[in-house]
Short mmCIF file of C-alpha atoms in Angstrom, two decimals:
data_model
loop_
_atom_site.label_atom_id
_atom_site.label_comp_id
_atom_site.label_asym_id
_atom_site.label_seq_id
_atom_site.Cartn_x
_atom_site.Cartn_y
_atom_site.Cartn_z
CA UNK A 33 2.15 -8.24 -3.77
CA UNK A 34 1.08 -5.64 -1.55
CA UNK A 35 0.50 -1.75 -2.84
CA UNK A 36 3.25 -0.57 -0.96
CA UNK A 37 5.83 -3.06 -3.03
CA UNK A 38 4.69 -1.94 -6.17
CA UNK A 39 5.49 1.24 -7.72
CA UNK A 40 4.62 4.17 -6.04
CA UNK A 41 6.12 7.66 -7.71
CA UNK A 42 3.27 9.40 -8.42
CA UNK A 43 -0.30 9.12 -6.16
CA UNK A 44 -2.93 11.51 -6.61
CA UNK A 45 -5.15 12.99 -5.28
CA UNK A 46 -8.54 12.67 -5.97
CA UNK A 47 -11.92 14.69 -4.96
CA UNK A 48 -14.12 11.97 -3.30
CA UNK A 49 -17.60 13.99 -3.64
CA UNK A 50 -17.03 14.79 -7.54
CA UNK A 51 -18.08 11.82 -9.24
CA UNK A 52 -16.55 12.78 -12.75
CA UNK A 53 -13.07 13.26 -11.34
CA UNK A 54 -13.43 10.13 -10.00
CA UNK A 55 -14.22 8.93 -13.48
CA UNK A 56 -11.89 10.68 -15.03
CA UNK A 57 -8.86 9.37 -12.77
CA UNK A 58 -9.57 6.08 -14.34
CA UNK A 59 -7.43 6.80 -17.49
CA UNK A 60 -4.25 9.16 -15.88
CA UNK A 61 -1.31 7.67 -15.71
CA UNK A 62 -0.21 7.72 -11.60
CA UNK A 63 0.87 5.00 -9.74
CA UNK A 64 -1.62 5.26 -7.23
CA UNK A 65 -5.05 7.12 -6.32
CA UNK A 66 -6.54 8.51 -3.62
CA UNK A 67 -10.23 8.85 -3.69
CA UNK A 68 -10.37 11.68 -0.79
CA UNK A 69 -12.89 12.19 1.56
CA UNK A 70 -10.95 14.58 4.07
CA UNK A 71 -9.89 18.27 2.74
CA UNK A 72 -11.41 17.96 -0.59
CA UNK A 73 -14.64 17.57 0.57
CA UNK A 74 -17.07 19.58 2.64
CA UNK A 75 -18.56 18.89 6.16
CA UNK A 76 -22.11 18.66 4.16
CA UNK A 77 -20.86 16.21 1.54
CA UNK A 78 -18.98 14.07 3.37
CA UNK A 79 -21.28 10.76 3.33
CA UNK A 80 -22.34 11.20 -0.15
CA UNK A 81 -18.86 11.38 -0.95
CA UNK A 82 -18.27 7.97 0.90
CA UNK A 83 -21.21 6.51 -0.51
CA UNK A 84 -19.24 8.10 -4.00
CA UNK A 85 -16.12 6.44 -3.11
CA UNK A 86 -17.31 2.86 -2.09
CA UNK A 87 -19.34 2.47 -5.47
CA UNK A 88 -16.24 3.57 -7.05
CA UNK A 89 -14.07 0.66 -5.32
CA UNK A 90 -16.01 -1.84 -6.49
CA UNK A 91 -16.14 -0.38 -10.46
CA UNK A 92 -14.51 -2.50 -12.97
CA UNK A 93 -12.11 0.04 -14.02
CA UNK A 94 -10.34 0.52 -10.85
CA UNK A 95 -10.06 -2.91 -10.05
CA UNK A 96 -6.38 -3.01 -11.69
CA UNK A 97 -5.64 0.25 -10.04
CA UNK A 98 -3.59 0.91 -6.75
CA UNK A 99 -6.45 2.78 -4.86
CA UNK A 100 -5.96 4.56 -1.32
CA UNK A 101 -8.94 6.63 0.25
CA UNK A 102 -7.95 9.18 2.20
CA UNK A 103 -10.54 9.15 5.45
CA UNK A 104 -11.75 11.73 7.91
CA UNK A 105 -9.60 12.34 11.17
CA UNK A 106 -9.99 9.94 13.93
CA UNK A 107 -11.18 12.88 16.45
CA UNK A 108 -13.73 13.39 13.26
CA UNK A 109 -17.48 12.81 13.26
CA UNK A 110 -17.10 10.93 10.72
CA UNK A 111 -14.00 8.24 11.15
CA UNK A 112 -15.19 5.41 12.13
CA UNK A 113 -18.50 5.20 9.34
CA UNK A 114 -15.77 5.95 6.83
CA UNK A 115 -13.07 3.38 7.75
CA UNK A 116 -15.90 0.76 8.69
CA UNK A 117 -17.78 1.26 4.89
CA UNK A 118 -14.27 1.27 3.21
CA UNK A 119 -12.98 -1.78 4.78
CA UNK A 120 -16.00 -3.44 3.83
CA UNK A 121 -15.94 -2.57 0.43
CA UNK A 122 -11.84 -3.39 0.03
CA UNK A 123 -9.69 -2.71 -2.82
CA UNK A 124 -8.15 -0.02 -1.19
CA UNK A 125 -5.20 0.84 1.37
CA UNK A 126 -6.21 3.36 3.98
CA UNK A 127 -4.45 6.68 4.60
CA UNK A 128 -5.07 8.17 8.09
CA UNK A 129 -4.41 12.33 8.06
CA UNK A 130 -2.74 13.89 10.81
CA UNK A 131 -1.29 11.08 12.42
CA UNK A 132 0.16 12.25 15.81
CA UNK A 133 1.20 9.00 17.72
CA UNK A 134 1.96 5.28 17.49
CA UNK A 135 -1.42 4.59 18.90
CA UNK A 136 -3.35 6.41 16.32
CA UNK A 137 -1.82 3.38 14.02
CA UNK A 138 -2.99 0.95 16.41
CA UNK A 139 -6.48 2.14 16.67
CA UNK A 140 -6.67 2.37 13.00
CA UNK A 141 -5.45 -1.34 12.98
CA UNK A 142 -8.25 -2.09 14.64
CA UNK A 143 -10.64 -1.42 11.97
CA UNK A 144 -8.52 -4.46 9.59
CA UNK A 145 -7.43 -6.88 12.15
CA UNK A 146 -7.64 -10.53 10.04
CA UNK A 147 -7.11 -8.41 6.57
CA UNK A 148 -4.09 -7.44 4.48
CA UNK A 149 -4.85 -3.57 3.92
CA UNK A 150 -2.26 -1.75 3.45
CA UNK A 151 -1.59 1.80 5.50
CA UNK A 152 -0.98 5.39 4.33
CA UNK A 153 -0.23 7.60 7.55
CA UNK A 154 0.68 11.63 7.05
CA UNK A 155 2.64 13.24 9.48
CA UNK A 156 1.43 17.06 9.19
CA UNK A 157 1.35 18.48 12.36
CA UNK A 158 4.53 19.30 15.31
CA UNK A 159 2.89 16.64 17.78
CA UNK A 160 3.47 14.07 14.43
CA UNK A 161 6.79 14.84 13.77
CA UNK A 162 8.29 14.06 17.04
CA UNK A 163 6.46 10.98 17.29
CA UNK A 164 7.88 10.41 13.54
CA UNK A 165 10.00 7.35 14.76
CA UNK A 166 7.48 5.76 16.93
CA UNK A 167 4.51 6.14 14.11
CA UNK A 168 6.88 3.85 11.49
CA UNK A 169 8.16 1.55 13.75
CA UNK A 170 4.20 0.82 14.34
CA UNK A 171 3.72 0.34 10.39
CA UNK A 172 4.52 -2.97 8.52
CA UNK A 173 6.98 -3.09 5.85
CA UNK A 174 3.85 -2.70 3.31
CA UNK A 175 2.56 0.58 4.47
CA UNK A 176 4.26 3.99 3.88
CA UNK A 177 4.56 7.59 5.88
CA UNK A 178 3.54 10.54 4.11
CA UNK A 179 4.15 14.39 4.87
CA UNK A 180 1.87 16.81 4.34
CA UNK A 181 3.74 20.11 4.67
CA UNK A 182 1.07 22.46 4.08
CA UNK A 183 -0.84 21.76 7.50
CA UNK A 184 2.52 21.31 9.19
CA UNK A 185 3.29 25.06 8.05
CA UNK A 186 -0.73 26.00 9.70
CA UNK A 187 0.19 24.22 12.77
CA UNK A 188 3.52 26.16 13.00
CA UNK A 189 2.11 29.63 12.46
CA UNK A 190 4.24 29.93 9.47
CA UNK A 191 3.77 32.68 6.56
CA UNK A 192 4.48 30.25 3.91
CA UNK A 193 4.34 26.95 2.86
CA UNK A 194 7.89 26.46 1.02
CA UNK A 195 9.08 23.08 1.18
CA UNK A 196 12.34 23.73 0.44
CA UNK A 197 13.86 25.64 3.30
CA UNK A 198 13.40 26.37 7.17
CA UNK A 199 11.54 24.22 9.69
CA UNK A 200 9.84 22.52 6.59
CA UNK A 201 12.38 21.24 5.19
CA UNK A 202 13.83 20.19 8.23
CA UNK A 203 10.77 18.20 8.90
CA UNK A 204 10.47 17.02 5.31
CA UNK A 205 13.78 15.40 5.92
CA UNK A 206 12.56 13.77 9.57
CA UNK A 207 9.68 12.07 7.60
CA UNK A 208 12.01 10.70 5.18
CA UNK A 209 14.58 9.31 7.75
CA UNK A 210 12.01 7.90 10.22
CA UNK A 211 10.53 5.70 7.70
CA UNK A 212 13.48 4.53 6.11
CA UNK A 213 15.17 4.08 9.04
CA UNK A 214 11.70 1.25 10.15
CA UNK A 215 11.71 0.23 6.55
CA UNK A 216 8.66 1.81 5.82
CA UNK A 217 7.99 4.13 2.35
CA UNK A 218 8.54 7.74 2.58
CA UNK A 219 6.32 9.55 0.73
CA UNK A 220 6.99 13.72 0.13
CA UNK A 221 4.36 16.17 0.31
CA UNK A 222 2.30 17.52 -2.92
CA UNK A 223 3.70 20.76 -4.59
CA UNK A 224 1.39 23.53 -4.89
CA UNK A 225 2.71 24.83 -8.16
CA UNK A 226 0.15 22.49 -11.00
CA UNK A 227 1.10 24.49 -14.03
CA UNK A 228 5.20 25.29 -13.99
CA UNK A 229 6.51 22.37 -14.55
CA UNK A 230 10.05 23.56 -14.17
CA UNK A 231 8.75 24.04 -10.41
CA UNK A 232 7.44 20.50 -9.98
CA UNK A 233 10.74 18.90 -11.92
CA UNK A 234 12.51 20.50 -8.82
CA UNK A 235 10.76 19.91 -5.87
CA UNK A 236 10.00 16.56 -6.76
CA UNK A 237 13.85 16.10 -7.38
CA UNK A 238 14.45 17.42 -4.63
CA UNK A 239 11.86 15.19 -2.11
CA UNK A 240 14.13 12.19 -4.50
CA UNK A 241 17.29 13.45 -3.24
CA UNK A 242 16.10 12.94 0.76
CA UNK A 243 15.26 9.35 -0.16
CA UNK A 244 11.66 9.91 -0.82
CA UNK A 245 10.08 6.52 -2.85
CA UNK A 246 7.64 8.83 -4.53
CA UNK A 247 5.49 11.98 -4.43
CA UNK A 248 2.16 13.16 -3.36
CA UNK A 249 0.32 15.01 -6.36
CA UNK A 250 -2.91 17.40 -6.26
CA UNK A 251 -3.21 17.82 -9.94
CA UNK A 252 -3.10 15.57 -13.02
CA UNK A 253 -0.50 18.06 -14.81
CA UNK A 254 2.21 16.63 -12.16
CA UNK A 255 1.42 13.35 -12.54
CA UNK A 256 3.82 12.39 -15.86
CA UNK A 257 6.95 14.69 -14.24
CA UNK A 258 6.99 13.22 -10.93
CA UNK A 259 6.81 9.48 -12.39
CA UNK A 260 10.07 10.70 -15.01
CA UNK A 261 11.68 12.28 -11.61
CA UNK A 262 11.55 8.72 -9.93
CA UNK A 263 12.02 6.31 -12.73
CA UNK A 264 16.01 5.76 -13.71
CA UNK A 265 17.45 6.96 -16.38
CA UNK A 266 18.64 4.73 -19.31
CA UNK A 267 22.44 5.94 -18.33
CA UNK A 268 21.48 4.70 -14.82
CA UNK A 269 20.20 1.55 -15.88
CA UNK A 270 23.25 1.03 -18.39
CA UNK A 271 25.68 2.02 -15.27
CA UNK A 272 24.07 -0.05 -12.75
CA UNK A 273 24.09 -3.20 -15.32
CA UNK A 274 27.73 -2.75 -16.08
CA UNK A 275 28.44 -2.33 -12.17
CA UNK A 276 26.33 -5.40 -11.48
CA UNK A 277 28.43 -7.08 -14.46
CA UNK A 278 32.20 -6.21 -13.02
CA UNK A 279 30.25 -6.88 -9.40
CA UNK A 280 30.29 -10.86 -10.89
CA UNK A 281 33.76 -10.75 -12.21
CA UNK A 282 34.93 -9.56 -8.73
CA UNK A 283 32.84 -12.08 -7.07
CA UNK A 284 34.43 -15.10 -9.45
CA UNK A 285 37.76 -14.00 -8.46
CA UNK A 286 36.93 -13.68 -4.55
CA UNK A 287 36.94 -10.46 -4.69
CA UNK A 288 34.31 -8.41 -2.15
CA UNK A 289 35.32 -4.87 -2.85
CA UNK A 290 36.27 -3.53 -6.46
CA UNK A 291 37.41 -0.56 -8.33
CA UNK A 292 34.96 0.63 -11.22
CA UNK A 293 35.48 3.79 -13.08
CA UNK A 294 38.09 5.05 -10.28
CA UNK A 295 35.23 4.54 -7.83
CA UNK A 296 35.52 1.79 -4.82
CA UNK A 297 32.30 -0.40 -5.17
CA UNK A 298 31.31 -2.65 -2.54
CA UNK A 299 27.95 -4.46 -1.13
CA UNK A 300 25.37 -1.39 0.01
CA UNK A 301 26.14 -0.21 -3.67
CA UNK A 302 25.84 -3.39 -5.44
CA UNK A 303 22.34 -2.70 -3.55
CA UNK A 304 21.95 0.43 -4.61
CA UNK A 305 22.16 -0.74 -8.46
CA UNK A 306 20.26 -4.03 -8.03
CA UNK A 307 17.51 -1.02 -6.27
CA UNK A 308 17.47 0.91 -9.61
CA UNK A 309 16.84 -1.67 -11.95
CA UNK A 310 14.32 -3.14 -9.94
CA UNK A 311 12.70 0.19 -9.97
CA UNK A 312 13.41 0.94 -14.13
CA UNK A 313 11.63 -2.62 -14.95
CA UNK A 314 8.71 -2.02 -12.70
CA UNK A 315 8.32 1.36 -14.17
CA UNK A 316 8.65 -0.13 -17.88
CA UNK A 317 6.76 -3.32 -17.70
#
């Protein structure tokens, strides 16, 4: 099974260059992490930090663990000794920042022709959005497209960051259709609120209601609310099993379309139930 078929609600973010974060991340609860060795970490750290990070993919303790590492630009200094010593080590997918074009996934391909490693791209700047369509119909079925909406807001001169309204959220909705629409995982940008949790409930509902698989986290307080935002609800789960249950019945009888609770039910949401217990056992397993 690939990363990108497992579970993926929460992933968070993790300092590359600070060893006991690194440590720490062992034992909290997200789906997936992301050792980091882009924006968390300064221009003098940077190969410590990926000398850090590849010790830390080969630890026993993240061995079980979903781990993505986050590496330096590919107009950086530093791309191609980070993606070369990360590949090497393995146990990781690779998420690219500021992904602009299709080719950007090709050249990053490069690096793991002959492997399975799964990709993490983030859309985050105007020149990535456009290309939003092209950049997931270059990804595999295994990899996922991220947005990062507060260097999308930079690169549109904008006076705030809110994800929630303007040219932000129009974009945060792009992301989410342009993957889906290649079969790719949308993933929706981190909130910048770590301590009101009412605040994360909402945005990371709201990042679920665009069709958003999971959610980008920059603080361990977020972690436990964005994995209850994206795993069913017991009344879902008990719906979709009595909708997959009448779904039979109808199907015994020869019967392709049905009428359940004064609501027409048919294949896509047969789909969508099969989708959300699929998601409720792999959550609860």
């Amino acid at each position: 099974m690939t990363m990108s078929q497992k579970l993926l609600r929460s992933i968070l973010f993790v300092p590359g260059s600070e060893q006991k974060r690194i440590d720490k991340s062992a034992t909290i609860n997200a789906d997936a992490l992301v050792f980091d060795l882009e924006d968390a970490v300064s221009p003098t750290e940077k190969a410590r930090a990926r000398d850090i990070v590849v010790k830390a993919l080969n630890a026993a303790e993240f061995q079980q663990r979903s781990i993505i590492v986050r590496l330096n630009g590919l107009g950086t200094p530093w791309f191609e000794d980070d993606v070369k010593a990360v590949v090497e080590a393995g146990h990781c997918a690779l998420m690219l920042p500021k992904c602009e074009s299709a080719a950007d996934v090709l050249k990053l391909k490069q690096y793991t022709e002959g492997k399975q490693v799964d990709l993490f791209v983030i859309i985050e700047t105007a020149l990535g959005l456009l290309a939003a369509a092209e950049i997931s119909e270059a990804l595999a079925e295994s990899d996922a497209v991220c947005f990062g909406h507060v260097d999308f807001a930079a690169d549109m001169a904008l006076p705030n960051t809110d994800a929630g309204s303007g040219v932000i959220y129009h974009a945060r909705c792009q992301v989410a259709l342009a993957a889906r629409a290649y079969a790719s995982l949308p993933i929706d940008n981190v909130c910048l609120e770590v301590r009101d949790e009412e605040t994360i409930r909402e945005d990371a509902l709201a990042g679920m209601k665009l069709g958003y698989a999971g959610k980008l986290c920059i603080h361990p307080n977020q972690v436990a609310i964005v994995n209850d935002v994206y795993t069913p609800t017991e009344d879902q789960v008990s719906n979709a099993k009595a909708i997959l249950e009448a779904w039979d019945e109808a199907q015994a009888k020869g019967q392709g379309v049905f009428s359940f609770k004064n609501k027409m039910i048919d294949l896509p949401v047969i789909r969508a139930q099969e989708s959300i217990l699929m998601r409720y056992q792999a959550a609860t397993q």
